[in-house]
Amino acid sequence: MLDHSKADKITSDLLRSIRMNKSFVVWMGILGISLVICLYAYTIQLREGLGVTGLRDYVSWGMYIANFVFFVAASLIGMLISAVLGLSGQKWITPITRIAEIIALAFAAVAGLVIVSDMGHPERLLNVFMYGRIQSPIIWDVTVVTVYVLLSTLYLFIPLIPDLKICHDKIDNITPLQSKIYKLLSLNWKGTAEQVALVRKMIRAISIFIIPVAFGIHTVTSWLFASTLRVGWDSTIFGPYFVTGAFVTGCAGVIIAMYFYRFNYKLGDYLTDFHFDKMAKLLVLVSLVYLYFNLNEYMVPGYKMKKFDALHIHDLFVGNHALLFWAVQLGGLVIPIILLLFKKMRTPKPMLFIAIAVFIGAWFKRYIIVVPTMEHPFLPIQNVPLNFKIYTPTLTEVLINFAPFVLVLLIITILSKVVPIIPVQETIEEFEETHK
Amino acid sequence: MLRRKFNLKISISFLLITVLSIPAFAQGWDVPEAQKSKNSNVVFDAGATKEGESVFTKNCVSCHGNPGKGNFMKTLTPPPPDLAGDKTHNLTDGELFYILNTGRGVMPSFKNILSETDRWKAIAFIRSFHKGYVQVVSKTDPEKSKLVKINVSFDEKSNKVTVDVKANEKTGVVALKETEVSLFAKRRFGNLQIEKSGRTDANGVISFNFPKELPGDKEGNVELIVKISNEAYGEVESQSKMKLGIPTDVPSLTKERSMFNVMKKAPWWILITYFSGISIVIGFFIYMLLNLKKLFDLGKK
């Protein structure tokens, strides 16, 4: 019976965060105000057109597209942690799965909006459906992003069913409406053997199904680039290059979130140093693979130095974009890998800083992939003002690009206020298994 | 070989442009006296000005900007003048017409690009910015151009196209001698000029050597365009179709299914891949929803 009280403790620990408090209201207020400011910037763009951004004829893909790629990348982590590691029988991921899925859903849901903001007038999205061509990766991208958002929703929802029932039963300081919604969404969960088996089966099915879709979403995004004949994009390894880059981004995102939850939600007993250590090792692993792809991506054209490739590579290595390039490659990849090899660094606080560096580096890496190539067309740029040749994002554009981040934070904040961010049922089950 | 020549031509013209344009900047326009006094048949009224504006917007604004706004392309050497300015104001209609016809340096020749009326209409538009300008309408009779008869014939042996220009005056048929004639073959993306423009002889006749290897349509037909320009009769254009090219059957690039075609003509493999992917996804979601329903029903028991 000792176990029973332990289960109760787990339940109350994990449900503790689901309640209104002052810091939540303040934080939502900050997010709300930021969103309003960003939306104001967006209304400027709606009124004046895309001319208010730094985008011009030559650099027509700028911050927006870099941001889009980043968002798609960050959303892949749900698949890596829950599906790939889950299917391979890794037990340590249990307390992290939901965090990863929430991040995945939030980033994937918002990614589409980033593209819409790049269209100028949002109704132009309809053109994709009216005039789109199946031969273009754009249609595939729209399709696969939509599918991934739906799948991620299911992937978040299905393992949540038992927990929703627990929420309904155990949380008492909520409104009757909220309680009713928990009840409704828990789909008559009784925890019978049959139901448990069915949910396990569904989770397994979705874990398998989401892997090709997640690979698809980022491979197709990479093909938006790789299927055009431009220096820096004309590459055969863009698919795996983007996918591994996505894992790096996502791992960093999850580590940041873990740190936040551990300290704000007082979940030190569940998100332990052991979990951080594991995540650090995972980050090192995916970063090493990504580094390897980077080596290929720059070494091969860099050795041959074809005329236009040479221009591009010079620009990255020693030219206009060199500072950013090296900051990203060293600060966002090489140094984090080296640091995380030390055991001392694989503890929450240092990891937070490393993960933030990796996360920011990952964003600028997308920028480095998109912008310099656009500045180097094959045909000479003639008779245009300087701001056509060199892209500089405007403040309006930066603010509009900031909006999706605010939205992601809003989604994550709200979700983690209404559902337990660590799976309750699974944690109890696992505890019982190990303490038999 | 052809390409080399072509490149050489371009390089030389670029060289000429750069070398000539610098002194040309300070230069006025050296317009022959006879051209200077030429006037328009088109009356510069509101209608002509309006149509001229659309000609101007399509052909001239990119360089000259909108008259009076000073938004011309400043990076060109010499910079294209703002056409509302005094310098342009002081040119005669004939001079403006000559400038449009011949061009200089970066300023293109519009003779073979715009019809005579359109060129005059563009000038009408420019003139609408010149305060105090009063038009002198040409005394030549615009109806006269309707009398012109252009006869085009082809001699297979010598591979020559002969153009015979006559006018059906009341007094009888007159040969239009000393008339400028240009011959073009219509191509997919524009007109190919055949040899240089020349002037008719005393009989109003001129011949052009037609290239032997020019591709025609399936039957070998080529569309010919003849443009003539005569002091008294103005500019006249005629079109005719003749069998003087090599029969060529080029299937339309968009006939077959291919990656670059419209969606309806996408390759089968990509259609099949895409739609089977979609069906699998839909199937999966239906499967999941059914399972969720089952879960719900299990709980009712």
mmCIF file of C-alpha atoms in Angstrom, chain A residues 5-356:
data_model
loop_
_atom_site.group_PDB
_atom_site.id
_atom_site.type_symbol
_atom_site.label_atom_id
_atom_site.label_comp_id
_atom_site.label_asym_id
_atom_site.label_seq_id
_atom_site.Cartn_x
_atom_site.Cartn_y
_atom_site.Cartn_z
ATOM 1 C CA SER A 5 0.496 6.796 -1.479
ATOM 2 C CA LYS A 6 3.430 7.162 -3.850
ATOM 3 C CA ALA A 7 1.034 7.195 -6.802
ATOM 4 C CA ASP A 8 -0.993 9.862 -5.084
ATOM 5 C CA LYS A 9 2.119 11.922 -4.566
ATOM 6 C CA ILE A 10 3.058 11.615 -8.218
ATOM 7 C CA THR A 11 -0.431 12.648 -9.242
ATOM 8 C CA SER A 12 -0.542 15.670 -7.022
ATOM 9 C CA ASP A 13 3.003 16.692 -7.996
ATOM 10 C CA LEU A 14 2.268 16.532 -11.677
ATOM 11 C CA LEU A 15 -1.127 18.169 -11.485
ATOM 12 C CA ARG A 16 0.076 20.994 -9.281
ATOM 13 C CA SER A 17 0.888 23.255 -12.184
ATOM 14 C CA ILE A 18 -2.668 23.192 -13.514
ATOM 15 C CA ARG A 19 -4.088 26.220 -11.809
ATOM 16 C CA MET A 20 -4.263 29.939 -12.287
ATOM 17 C CA ASN A 21 -1.630 31.990 -10.578
ATOM 18 C CA LYS A 22 -0.299 35.458 -10.735
ATOM 19 C CA SER A 23 2.859 34.750 -12.665
ATOM 20 C CA PHE A 24 0.806 32.997 -15.344
ATOM 21 C CA VAL A 25 -1.425 36.047 -15.772
ATOM 22 C CA VAL A 26 1.566 38.388 -15.910
ATOM 23 C CA TRP A 27 3.344 36.190 -18.432
ATOM 24 C CA MET A 28 0.241 35.939 -20.607
ATOM 25 C CA GLY A 29 -0.083 39.705 -20.390
ATOM 26 C CA ILE A 30 3.473 40.160 -21.639
ATOM 27 C CA LEU A 31 2.874 37.719 -24.475
ATOM 28 C CA GLY A 32 -0.416 39.402 -25.336
ATOM 29 C CA ILE A 33 1.153 42.840 -25.538
ATOM 30 C CA SER A 34 4.052 41.543 -27.641
ATOM 31 C CA LEU A 35 1.583 39.895 -29.975
ATOM 32 C CA VAL A 36 -0.354 43.121 -30.391
ATOM 33 C CA ILE A 37 2.847 44.988 -31.258
ATOM 34 C CA CYS A 38 3.795 42.337 -33.821
ATOM 35 C CA LEU A 39 0.310 42.358 -35.289
ATOM 36 C CA TYR A 40 0.504 46.111 -35.619
ATOM 37 C CA ALA A 41 3.670 45.640 -37.686
ATOM 38 C CA TYR A 42 1.748 43.136 -39.775
ATOM 39 C CA THR A 43 -1.031 45.630 -40.452
ATOM 40 C CA ILE A 44 1.613 48.008 -41.788
ATOM 41 C CA GLN A 45 2.732 45.318 -44.192
ATOM 42 C CA LEU A 46 -0.857 44.562 -45.195
ATOM 43 C CA ARG A 47 -1.479 48.215 -45.929
ATOM 44 C CA GLU A 48 1.781 49.160 -47.623
ATOM 45 C CA GLY A 49 2.763 45.854 -49.173
ATOM 46 C CA LEU A 50 5.941 43.817 -48.958
ATOM 47 C CA GLY A 51 7.943 46.928 -49.805
ATOM 48 C CA VAL A 52 8.079 47.641 -46.076
ATOM 49 C CA THR A 53 10.344 44.611 -45.697
ATOM 50 C CA GLY A 54 13.938 44.367 -46.893
ATOM 51 C CA LEU A 55 12.845 41.971 -49.627
ATOM 52 C CA ARG A 56 13.494 43.075 -53.198
ATOM 53 C CA ASP A 57 13.685 41.452 -56.625
ATOM 54 C CA TYR A 58 16.903 39.563 -56.035
ATOM 55 C CA VAL A 59 16.527 38.635 -52.403
ATOM 56 C CA SER A 60 12.887 37.657 -52.465
ATOM 57 C CA TRP A 61 13.354 35.001 -49.810
ATOM 58 C CA GLY A 62 14.659 36.514 -46.626
ATOM 59 C CA MET A 63 13.932 36.332 -42.954
ATOM 60 C CA TYR A 64 10.449 34.908 -43.464
ATOM 61 C CA ILE A 65 11.627 31.813 -45.257
ATOM 62 C CA ALA A 66 14.529 31.353 -42.827
ATOM 63 C CA ASN A 67 12.011 31.609 -40.018
ATOM 64 C CA PHE A 68 9.696 29.125 -41.690
ATOM 65 C CA VAL A 69 12.460 26.570 -42.079
ATOM 66 C CA PHE A 70 13.392 27.094 -38.463
ATOM 67 C CA PHE A 71 9.846 26.475 -37.283
ATOM 68 C CA VAL A 72 9.479 23.342 -39.335
ATOM 69 C CA ALA A 73 12.836 22.190 -37.983
ATOM 70 C CA ALA A 74 11.919 22.769 -34.359
ATOM 71 C CA SER A 75 8.738 20.762 -34.799
ATOM 72 C CA LEU A 76 10.556 17.575 -35.741
ATOM 73 C CA ILE A 77 11.636 16.850 -32.202
ATOM 74 C CA GLY A 78 8.304 15.272 -31.268
ATOM 75 C CA MET A 79 8.937 12.541 -33.747
ATOM 76 C CA LEU A 80 12.554 11.987 -32.710
ATOM 77 C CA ILE A 81 11.905 11.670 -29.003
ATOM 78 C CA SER A 82 8.558 9.959 -28.796
ATOM 79 C CA ALA A 83 8.613 7.883 -31.934
ATOM 80 C CA VAL A 84 12.211 6.993 -32.704
ATOM 81 C CA LEU A 85 13.482 6.696 -29.143
ATOM 82 C CA GLY A 86 10.153 5.396 -27.885
ATOM 83 C CA LEU A 87 9.974 2.611 -30.425
ATOM 84 C CA SER A 88 13.558 1.658 -29.688
ATOM 85 C CA GLY A 89 12.542 1.040 -26.062
ATOM 86 C CA GLN A 90 14.247 3.982 -24.346
ATOM 87 C CA LYS A 91 12.542 4.317 -20.967
ATOM 88 C CA TRP A 92 14.123 7.578 -19.861
ATOM 89 C CA ILE A 93 12.116 9.613 -22.333
ATOM 90 C CA THR A 94 8.808 9.143 -20.471
ATOM 91 C CA PRO A 95 8.799 12.487 -18.636
ATOM 92 C CA ILE A 96 10.043 14.309 -21.733
ATOM 93 C CA THR A 97 7.656 12.975 -24.367
ATOM 94 C CA ARG A 98 4.831 15.373 -23.722
ATOM 95 C CA ILE A 99 7.129 18.375 -23.630
ATOM 96 C CA ALA A 100 8.522 17.294 -26.982
ATOM 97 C CA GLU A 101 5.053 16.796 -28.428
ATOM 98 C CA ILE A 102 3.791 20.142 -27.212
ATOM 99 C CA ILE A 103 6.822 21.847 -28.757
ATOM 100 C CA ALA A 104 6.294 19.911 -31.967
ATOM 101 C CA LEU A 105 2.634 20.818 -32.231
ATOM 102 C CA ALA A 106 3.176 24.478 -31.386
ATOM 103 C CA PHE A 107 5.971 24.988 -33.906
ATOM 104 C CA ALA A 108 4.290 22.992 -36.665
ATOM 105 C CA ALA A 109 0.987 24.791 -36.222
ATOM 106 C CA VAL A 110 2.625 28.185 -36.495
ATOM 107 C CA ALA A 111 5.025 27.355 -39.352
ATOM 108 C CA GLY A 112 2.258 27.765 -41.905
ATOM 109 C CA LEU A 113 1.496 31.256 -40.627
ATOM 110 C CA VAL A 114 5.095 32.310 -41.230
ATOM 111 C CA ILE A 115 4.660 31.512 -44.910
ATOM 112 C CA VAL A 116 1.364 33.352 -45.040
ATOM 113 C CA SER A 117 3.067 36.464 -43.671
ATOM 114 C CA ASP A 118 5.638 36.163 -46.463
ATOM 115 C CA MET A 119 2.877 36.252 -49.075
ATOM 116 C CA GLY A 120 1.984 39.857 -48.413
ATOM 117 C CA HIS A 121 -1.708 39.492 -48.901
ATOM 118 C CA PRO A 122 -2.829 36.398 -46.999
ATOM 119 C CA GLU A 123 -5.600 35.528 -49.432
ATOM 120 C CA ARG A 124 -2.884 34.649 -51.925
ATOM 121 C CA LEU A 125 -2.691 31.353 -50.102
ATOM 122 C CA LEU A 126 -5.747 30.361 -52.123
ATOM 123 C CA ASN A 127 -3.619 30.533 -55.260
ATOM 124 C CA VAL A 128 -1.792 27.457 -54.035
ATOM 125 C CA PHE A 129 -5.019 25.519 -54.198
ATOM 126 C CA MET A 130 -6.328 27.141 -57.361
ATOM 127 C CA TYR A 131 -3.203 27.177 -59.474
ATOM 128 C CA GLY A 132 -0.734 24.982 -57.619
ATOM 129 C CA ARG A 133 1.192 22.351 -59.512
ATOM 130 C CA ILE A 134 1.792 18.958 -58.054
ATOM 131 C CA GLN A 135 5.228 19.000 -59.674
ATOM 132 C CA SER A 136 6.288 21.788 -57.358
ATOM 133 C CA PRO A 137 7.615 21.033 -53.877
ATOM 134 C CA ILE A 138 5.430 23.869 -52.602
ATOM 135 C CA ILE A 139 2.259 21.786 -52.928
ATOM 136 C CA TRP A 140 3.973 18.879 -51.210
ATOM 137 C CA ASP A 141 5.128 21.181 -48.466
ATOM 138 C CA VAL A 142 1.648 22.535 -47.829
ATOM 139 C CA THR A 143 0.285 19.005 -47.807
ATOM 140 C CA VAL A 144 2.868 17.478 -45.559
ATOM 141 C CA VAL A 145 2.898 20.364 -43.062
ATOM 142 C CA THR A 146 -0.875 20.070 -42.716
ATOM 143 C CA VAL A 147 -0.667 16.310 -42.231
ATOM 144 C CA TYR A 148 2.063 16.733 -39.652
ATOM 145 C CA VAL A 149 0.041 19.256 -37.656
ATOM 146 C CA LEU A 150 -2.927 16.872 -37.590
ATOM 147 C CA LEU A 151 -0.731 13.920 -36.667
ATOM 148 C CA SER A 152 1.013 15.879 -33.921
ATOM 149 C CA THR A 153 -2.366 16.786 -32.482
ATOM 150 C CA LEU A 154 -3.326 13.131 -32.356
ATOM 151 C CA TYR A 155 0.072 12.243 -31.001
ATOM 152 C CA LEU A 156 -0.386 14.694 -28.184
ATOM 153 C CA PHE A 157 -3.991 13.746 -27.581
ATOM 154 C CA ILE A 158 -3.999 9.952 -27.505
ATOM 155 C CA PRO A 159 -1.411 9.429 -24.733
ATOM 156 C CA LEU A 160 -3.208 12.212 -22.907
ATOM 157 C CA ILE A 161 -6.549 10.395 -22.642
ATOM 158 C CA PRO A 162 -5.840 8.599 -19.318
ATOM 159 C CA ASP A 163 -4.374 11.804 -17.901
ATOM 160 C CA LEU A 164 -7.461 13.789 -18.842
ATOM 161 C CA LYS A 165 -9.513 11.385 -16.803
ATOM 162 C CA ILE A 166 -7.128 11.889 -13.884
ATOM 163 C CA CYS A 167 -7.451 15.645 -14.324
ATOM 164 C CA HIS A 168 -11.212 15.301 -14.206
ATOM 165 C CA ASP A 169 -11.135 13.188 -11.069
ATOM 166 C CA LYS A 170 -8.340 14.785 -9.096
ATOM 167 C CA ILE A 171 -8.349 18.503 -9.764
ATOM 168 C CA ASP A 172 -10.966 20.269 -7.739
ATOM 169 C CA ASN A 173 -10.166 23.943 -7.998
ATOM 170 C CA ILE A 174 -11.444 24.277 -11.570
ATOM 171 C CA THR A 175 -14.697 25.489 -13.067
ATOM 172 C CA PRO A 176 -17.407 22.932 -13.827
ATOM 173 C CA LEU A 177 -17.022 23.715 -17.521
ATOM 174 C CA GLN A 178 -13.338 22.861 -17.492
ATOM 175 C CA SER A 179 -14.123 19.697 -15.617
ATOM 176 C CA LYS A 180 -16.740 18.785 -18.176
ATOM 177 C CA ILE A 181 -14.283 19.314 -21.036
ATOM 178 C CA TYR A 182 -11.793 16.987 -19.315
ATOM 179 C CA LYS A 183 -14.533 14.419 -18.998
ATOM 180 C CA LEU A 184 -15.616 14.771 -22.598
ATOM 181 C CA LEU A 185 -12.087 14.527 -23.975
ATOM 182 C CA SER A 186 -11.196 11.550 -21.827
ATOM 183 C CA LEU A 187 -13.595 9.510 -23.971
ATOM 184 C CA ASN A 188 -15.081 7.372 -21.218
ATOM 185 C CA TRP A 189 -11.681 6.297 -19.988
ATOM 186 C CA LYS A 190 -11.995 3.661 -17.308
ATOM 187 C CA GLY A 191 -8.564 2.157 -17.500
ATOM 188 C CA THR A 192 -9.854 -1.328 -18.342
ATOM 189 C CA ALA A 193 -7.346 -3.780 -19.774
ATOM 190 C CA GLU A 194 -9.029 -3.531 -23.147
ATOM 191 C CA GLN A 195 -8.816 0.237 -23.210
ATOM 192 C CA VAL A 196 -5.194 0.218 -22.133
ATOM 193 C CA ALA A 197 -4.355 -2.245 -24.882
ATOM 194 C CA LEU A 198 -6.214 -0.177 -27.470
ATOM 195 C CA VAL A 199 -4.471 3.060 -26.512
ATOM 196 C CA ARG A 200 -1.105 1.293 -26.591
ATOM 197 C CA LYS A 201 -1.927 0.023 -30.060
ATOM 198 C CA MET A 202 -2.897 3.475 -31.290
ATOM 199 C CA ILE A 203 0.219 5.087 -29.854
ATOM 200 C CA ARG A 204 2.316 2.469 -31.531
ATOM 201 C CA ALA A 205 0.580 2.974 -34.875
ATOM 202 C CA ILE A 206 1.010 6.710 -34.754
ATOM 203 C CA SER A 207 4.636 6.409 -33.623
ATOM 204 C CA ILE A 208 5.375 4.407 -36.707
ATOM 205 C CA PHE A 209 3.318 6.545 -39.043
ATOM 206 C CA ILE A 210 4.703 9.852 -37.874
ATOM 207 C CA ILE A 211 8.308 8.931 -38.712
ATOM 208 C CA PRO A 212 7.998 9.029 -42.516
ATOM 209 C CA VAL A 213 5.724 12.065 -42.312
ATOM 210 C CA ALA A 214 8.217 13.955 -40.153
ATOM 211 C CA PHE A 215 11.066 13.012 -42.452
ATOM 212 C CA GLY A 216 8.823 14.066 -45.311
ATOM 213 C CA ILE A 217 8.011 17.467 -43.881
ATOM 214 C CA HIS A 218 11.599 18.508 -43.567
ATOM 215 C CA THR A 219 12.873 16.755 -46.643
ATOM 216 C CA VAL A 220 10.255 18.507 -48.740
ATOM 217 C CA THR A 221 11.155 21.803 -47.081
ATOM 218 C CA SER A 222 14.762 21.178 -48.031
ATOM 219 C CA TRP A 223 13.667 20.408 -51.586
ATOM 220 C CA LEU A 224 12.110 23.839 -51.849
ATOM 221 C CA PHE A 225 15.763 24.829 -51.979
ATOM 222 C CA ALA A 226 17.506 21.815 -53.448
ATOM 223 C CA SER A 227 15.216 21.549 -56.453
ATOM 224 C CA THR A 228 16.299 24.971 -57.678
ATOM 225 C CA LEU A 229 19.554 25.518 -59.494
ATOM 226 C CA ARG A 230 21.145 28.012 -57.168
ATOM 227 C CA VAL A 231 24.580 28.074 -55.617
ATOM 228 C CA GLY A 232 24.509 26.777 -52.076
ATOM 229 C CA TRP A 233 21.185 24.988 -52.604
ATOM 230 C CA ASP A 234 21.971 22.786 -55.558
ATOM 231 C CA SER A 235 22.891 19.850 -53.347
ATOM 232 C CA THR A 236 21.947 16.193 -53.095
ATOM 233 C CA ILE A 237 22.249 15.943 -49.324
ATOM 234 C CA PHE A 238 19.861 18.736 -48.451
ATOM 235 C CA GLY A 239 17.212 16.314 -47.192
ATOM 236 C CA PRO A 240 19.293 14.588 -44.488
ATOM 237 C CA TYR A 241 21.168 17.843 -43.861
ATOM 238 C CA PHE A 242 17.926 19.596 -42.956
ATOM 239 C CA VAL A 243 16.519 16.668 -40.995
ATOM 240 C CA THR A 244 19.573 16.350 -38.755
ATOM 241 C CA GLY A 245 19.739 20.111 -38.404
ATOM 242 C CA ALA A 246 16.143 19.927 -37.237
ATOM 243 C CA PHE A 247 17.021 17.409 -34.547
ATOM 244 C CA VAL A 248 19.714 19.740 -33.242
ATOM 245 C CA THR A 249 17.231 22.617 -33.082
ATOM 246 C CA GLY A 250 14.552 20.516 -31.431
ATOM 247 C CA CYS A 251 16.864 19.014 -28.804
ATOM 248 C CA ALA A 252 17.985 22.477 -27.818
ATOM 249 C CA GLY A 253 14.358 23.588 -27.622
ATOM 250 C CA VAL A 254 13.409 20.668 -25.436
ATOM 251 C CA ILE A 255 16.351 21.267 -23.085
ATOM 252 C CA ILE A 256 15.335 24.912 -22.654
ATOM 253 C CA ALA A 257 11.745 23.865 -21.934
ATOM 254 C CA MET A 258 12.869 21.124 -19.521
ATOM 255 C CA TYR A 259 14.916 23.609 -17.578
ATOM 256 C CA PHE A 260 12.026 25.992 -17.364
ATOM 257 C CA TYR A 261 9.549 23.325 -16.236
ATOM 258 C CA ARG A 262 11.930 21.795 -13.764
ATOM 259 C CA PHE A 263 12.422 25.037 -11.914
ATOM 260 C CA ASN A 264 9.104 26.774 -12.341
ATOM 261 C CA TYR A 265 6.895 23.768 -11.870
ATOM 262 C CA LYS A 266 9.194 22.277 -9.219
ATOM 263 C CA LEU A 267 9.551 19.003 -11.071
ATOM 264 C CA GLY A 268 13.080 18.247 -9.916
ATOM 265 C CA ASP A 269 12.037 14.751 -8.910
ATOM 266 C CA TYR A 270 10.851 13.927 -12.401
ATOM 267 C CA LEU A 271 13.089 15.908 -14.708
ATOM 268 C CA THR A 272 16.244 14.817 -12.946
ATOM 269 C CA ASP A 273 19.910 15.426 -13.677
ATOM 270 C CA PHE A 274 19.855 12.004 -15.252
ATOM 271 C CA HIS A 275 17.358 13.190 -17.851
ATOM 272 C CA PHE A 276 19.383 16.288 -18.565
ATOM 273 C CA ASP A 277 22.489 14.170 -18.981
ATOM 274 C CA LYS A 278 20.659 11.948 -21.442
ATOM 275 C CA MET A 279 19.353 14.913 -23.423
ATOM 276 C CA ALA A 280 22.845 16.416 -23.519
ATOM 277 C CA LYS A 281 24.195 13.209 -24.965
ATOM 278 C CA LEU A 282 21.401 13.130 -27.504
ATOM 279 C CA LEU A 283 22.211 16.711 -28.465
ATOM 280 C CA VAL A 284 25.873 15.817 -28.919
ATOM 281 C CA LEU A 285 24.959 12.844 -31.059
ATOM 282 C CA VAL A 286 22.678 14.741 -33.423
ATOM 283 C CA SER A 287 25.060 17.707 -33.516
ATOM 284 C CA LEU A 288 27.907 15.442 -34.550
ATOM 285 C CA VAL A 289 25.817 14.042 -37.389
ATOM 286 C CA TYR A 290 24.851 17.563 -38.380
ATOM 287 C CA LEU A 291 28.470 18.679 -38.240
ATOM 288 C CA TYR A 292 29.333 15.810 -40.529
ATOM 289 C CA PHE A 293 26.718 16.958 -43.043
ATOM 290 C CA ASN A 294 28.015 20.507 -42.784
ATOM 291 C CA LEU A 295 31.468 19.272 -43.608
ATOM 292 C CA ASN A 296 30.099 17.633 -46.746
ATOM 293 C CA GLU A 297 27.995 20.619 -47.652
ATOM 294 C CA TYR A 298 30.913 23.070 -47.673
ATOM 295 C CA MET A 299 33.914 20.826 -48.238
ATOM 296 C CA VAL A 300 32.821 19.325 -51.538
ATOM 297 C CA PRO A 301 31.991 22.541 -53.424
ATOM 298 C CA GLY A 302 34.817 24.275 -51.538
ATOM 299 C CA TYR A 303 37.344 21.828 -52.938
ATOM 300 C CA LYS A 304 36.174 22.224 -56.509
ATOM 301 C CA MET A 305 35.503 25.954 -56.317
ATOM 302 C CA LYS A 306 33.344 26.177 -59.409
ATOM 303 C CA LYS A 307 33.067 29.800 -60.462
ATOM 304 C CA PHE A 308 29.787 30.682 -58.780
ATOM 305 C CA ASP A 309 30.211 28.316 -55.837
ATOM 306 C CA ALA A 310 33.523 30.024 -55.182
ATOM 307 C CA LEU A 311 31.838 33.417 -54.974
ATOM 308 C CA HIS A 312 29.308 32.063 -52.547
ATOM 309 C CA ILE A 313 31.803 30.222 -50.376
ATOM 310 C CA HIS A 314 34.146 33.191 -50.243
ATOM 311 C CA ASP A 315 31.264 35.312 -49.113
ATOM 312 C CA LEU A 316 30.457 32.868 -46.325
ATOM 313 C CA PHE A 317 33.996 32.080 -45.217
ATOM 314 C CA VAL A 318 35.719 35.431 -45.451
ATOM 315 C CA GLY A 319 33.267 37.866 -46.991
ATOM 316 C CA ASN A 320 30.115 39.716 -46.024
ATOM 317 C CA HIS A 321 28.511 36.884 -44.139
ATOM 318 C CA ALA A 322 31.683 35.475 -42.569
ATOM 319 C CA LEU A 323 31.075 36.779 -39.081
ATOM 320 C CA LEU A 324 27.618 35.285 -38.904
ATOM 321 C CA PHE A 325 28.731 32.082 -40.591
ATOM 322 C CA TRP A 326 31.538 31.353 -38.164
ATOM 323 C CA ALA A 327 29.524 32.458 -35.165
ATOM 324 C CA VAL A 328 26.845 29.977 -36.150
ATOM 325 C CA GLN A 329 29.159 27.118 -36.998
ATOM 326 C CA LEU A 330 31.427 27.521 -33.994
ATOM 327 C CA GLY A 331 29.110 28.988 -31.384
ATOM 328 C CA GLY A 332 26.051 27.021 -32.395
ATOM 329 C CA LEU A 333 27.637 23.696 -33.188
ATOM 330 C CA VAL A 334 31.337 23.022 -32.576
ATOM 331 C CA ILE A 335 31.753 24.654 -29.166
ATOM 332 C CA PRO A 336 28.512 23.174 -27.763
ATOM 333 C CA ILE A 337 29.627 19.714 -28.860
ATOM 334 C CA ILE A 338 33.010 20.130 -27.166
ATOM 335 C CA LEU A 339 31.517 21.579 -23.991
ATOM 336 C CA LEU A 340 28.937 18.866 -23.643
ATOM 337 C CA LEU A 341 31.639 16.213 -23.720
ATOM 338 C CA PHE A 342 32.443 17.249 -20.147
ATOM 339 C CA LYS A 343 30.295 15.727 -17.451
ATOM 340 C CA LYS A 344 30.148 18.984 -15.522
ATOM 341 C CA MET A 345 28.572 20.704 -18.458
ATOM 342 C CA ARG A 346 25.846 18.105 -18.727
ATOM 343 C CA THR A 347 23.959 19.544 -15.766
ATOM 344 C CA PRO A 348 20.880 21.781 -16.006
ATOM 345 C CA LYS A 349 22.335 25.256 -15.657
ATOM 346 C CA PRO A 350 25.264 25.073 -18.114
ATOM 347 C CA MET A 351 23.039 23.123 -20.458
ATOM 348 C CA LEU A 352 20.493 25.894 -20.472
ATOM 349 C CA PHE A 353 23.068 28.351 -21.777
ATOM 350 C CA ILE A 354 24.479 25.892 -24.270
ATOM 351 C CA ALA A 355 20.994 25.034 -25.514
ATOM 352 C CA ILE A 356 20.134 28.704 -25.930
#
